[in-house]
Amino acid sequence: MTQVTLRSQTIIEKLHSLTPQQQQAVIDFIEFLQFQADKKEISLEEEPISAYEAAQDLAGCIESGIGDLSYNKKYLESPSRK
């Protein structure tokens, strides 16, 4: 038998000797370990980016006719009145 098969068999034998509540605790712990492993994979795959980089392709995608708000000070004072 391979070591993996032997280890799996040992785990199953020990699991059968536990109460149903203890078996559920083992299942919960295994799911927690899987969650941690998935979380590490996600964090390693992507490097953090700034909000500007995330929305860069959206800049200027809406045509409002207002133009550059930094030069339109009156619009900034009261956006409801153009």
Coordinates of C-alpha atoms in Angstrom, one line a residue:
M1 CA 0.0 0.0 0.0
T2 CA 1.1 3.5 -0.7
Q3 CA 1.6 6.0 2.1
V4 CA -1.3 8.1 1.0
T5 CA -3.7 5.1 1.1
L6 CA -2.4 4.0 4.5
R7 CA -2.9 7.6 5.8
S8 CA -6.4 7.7 4.4
Q9 CA -7.3 4.4 5.9
T10 CA -5.9 5.5 9.3
I11 CA -8.0 8.7 9.1
I12 CA -11.2 6.8 8.3
E13 CA -10.6 4.3 11.1
K14 CA -10.1 7.0 13.7
L15 CA -13.1 8.9 12.3
H16 CA -15.4 5.9 12.8
S17 CA -14.4 5.7 16.4
L18 CA -15.7 9.2 17.1
T19 CA -19.2 10.3 18.2
P20 CA -21.4 12.0 15.5
Q21 CA -20.7 15.4 17.1
Q22 CA -16.9 14.8 17.0
Q23 CA -17.2 13.6 13.4
Q24 CA -19.0 16.9 12.6
A25 CA -16.2 18.8 14.3
V26 CA -13.6 17.0 12.1
I27 CA -15.6 17.9 9.0
D28 CA -15.8 21.5 10.1
F29 CA -12.1 21.6 10.7
I30 CA -11.4 20.0 7.2
E31 CA -13.6 22.7 5.6
F32 CA -11.8 25.4 7.5
L33 CA -8.4 24.1 6.3
Q34 CA -9.8 24.0 2.7
F35 CA -11.1 27.6 3.1
Q36 CA -7.6 28.8 4.3
A37 CA -5.9 27.1 1.4
D38 CA -8.4 28.7 -1.1
K39 CA -7.9 32.1 0.5
K40 CA -4.1 31.8 0.1
E41 CA -4.4 30.9 -3.5
I42 CA -6.6 33.9 -4.2
S43 CA -4.3 36.3 -2.5
L44 CA -1.3 34.9 -4.4
E45 CA -2.9 35.1 -7.8
E46 CA -3.7 38.8 -7.8
E47 CA -1.6 41.8 -6.9
P48 CA -3.5 44.6 -5.3
I49 CA -4.4 47.5 -7.6
S50 CA -5.5 51.0 -6.8
A51 CA -9.1 52.2 -7.2
Y52 CA -7.9 54.3 -10.2
E53 CA -6.5 51.3 -11.9
A54 CA -9.7 49.3 -11.3
A55 CA -11.9 52.0 -12.8
Q56 CA -9.5 53.3 -15.4
D57 CA -11.5 51.8 -18.3
L58 CA -14.7 53.4 -17.0
A59 CA -13.3 57.0 -17.0
G60 CA -15.1 59.1 -19.5
C61 CA -17.5 56.3 -20.5
I62 CA -20.7 58.4 -19.7
E63 CA -21.6 61.3 -22.0
S64 CA -23.2 64.0 -19.7
G65 CA -22.3 67.1 -21.6
I66 CA -21.0 68.7 -18.4
G67 CA -17.3 68.6 -19.3
D68 CA -14.5 68.8 -16.9
L69 CA -15.9 69.6 -13.5
S70 CA -12.6 71.1 -12.3
Y71 CA -13.2 74.0 -14.6
N72 CA -16.9 74.3 -14.1
K73 CA -17.0 75.7 -10.6
K74 CA -20.7 76.8 -10.8
Y75 CA -21.8 73.3 -11.5
L76 CA -19.9 72.1 -8.4
E77 CA -21.8 74.6 -6.2
S78 CA -25.2 73.4 -7.3
P79 CA -25.3 70.2 -9.4
S80 CA -29.1 70.2 -9.7
R81 CA -28.9 73.5 -11.7
K82 CA -26.9 73.4 -14.8

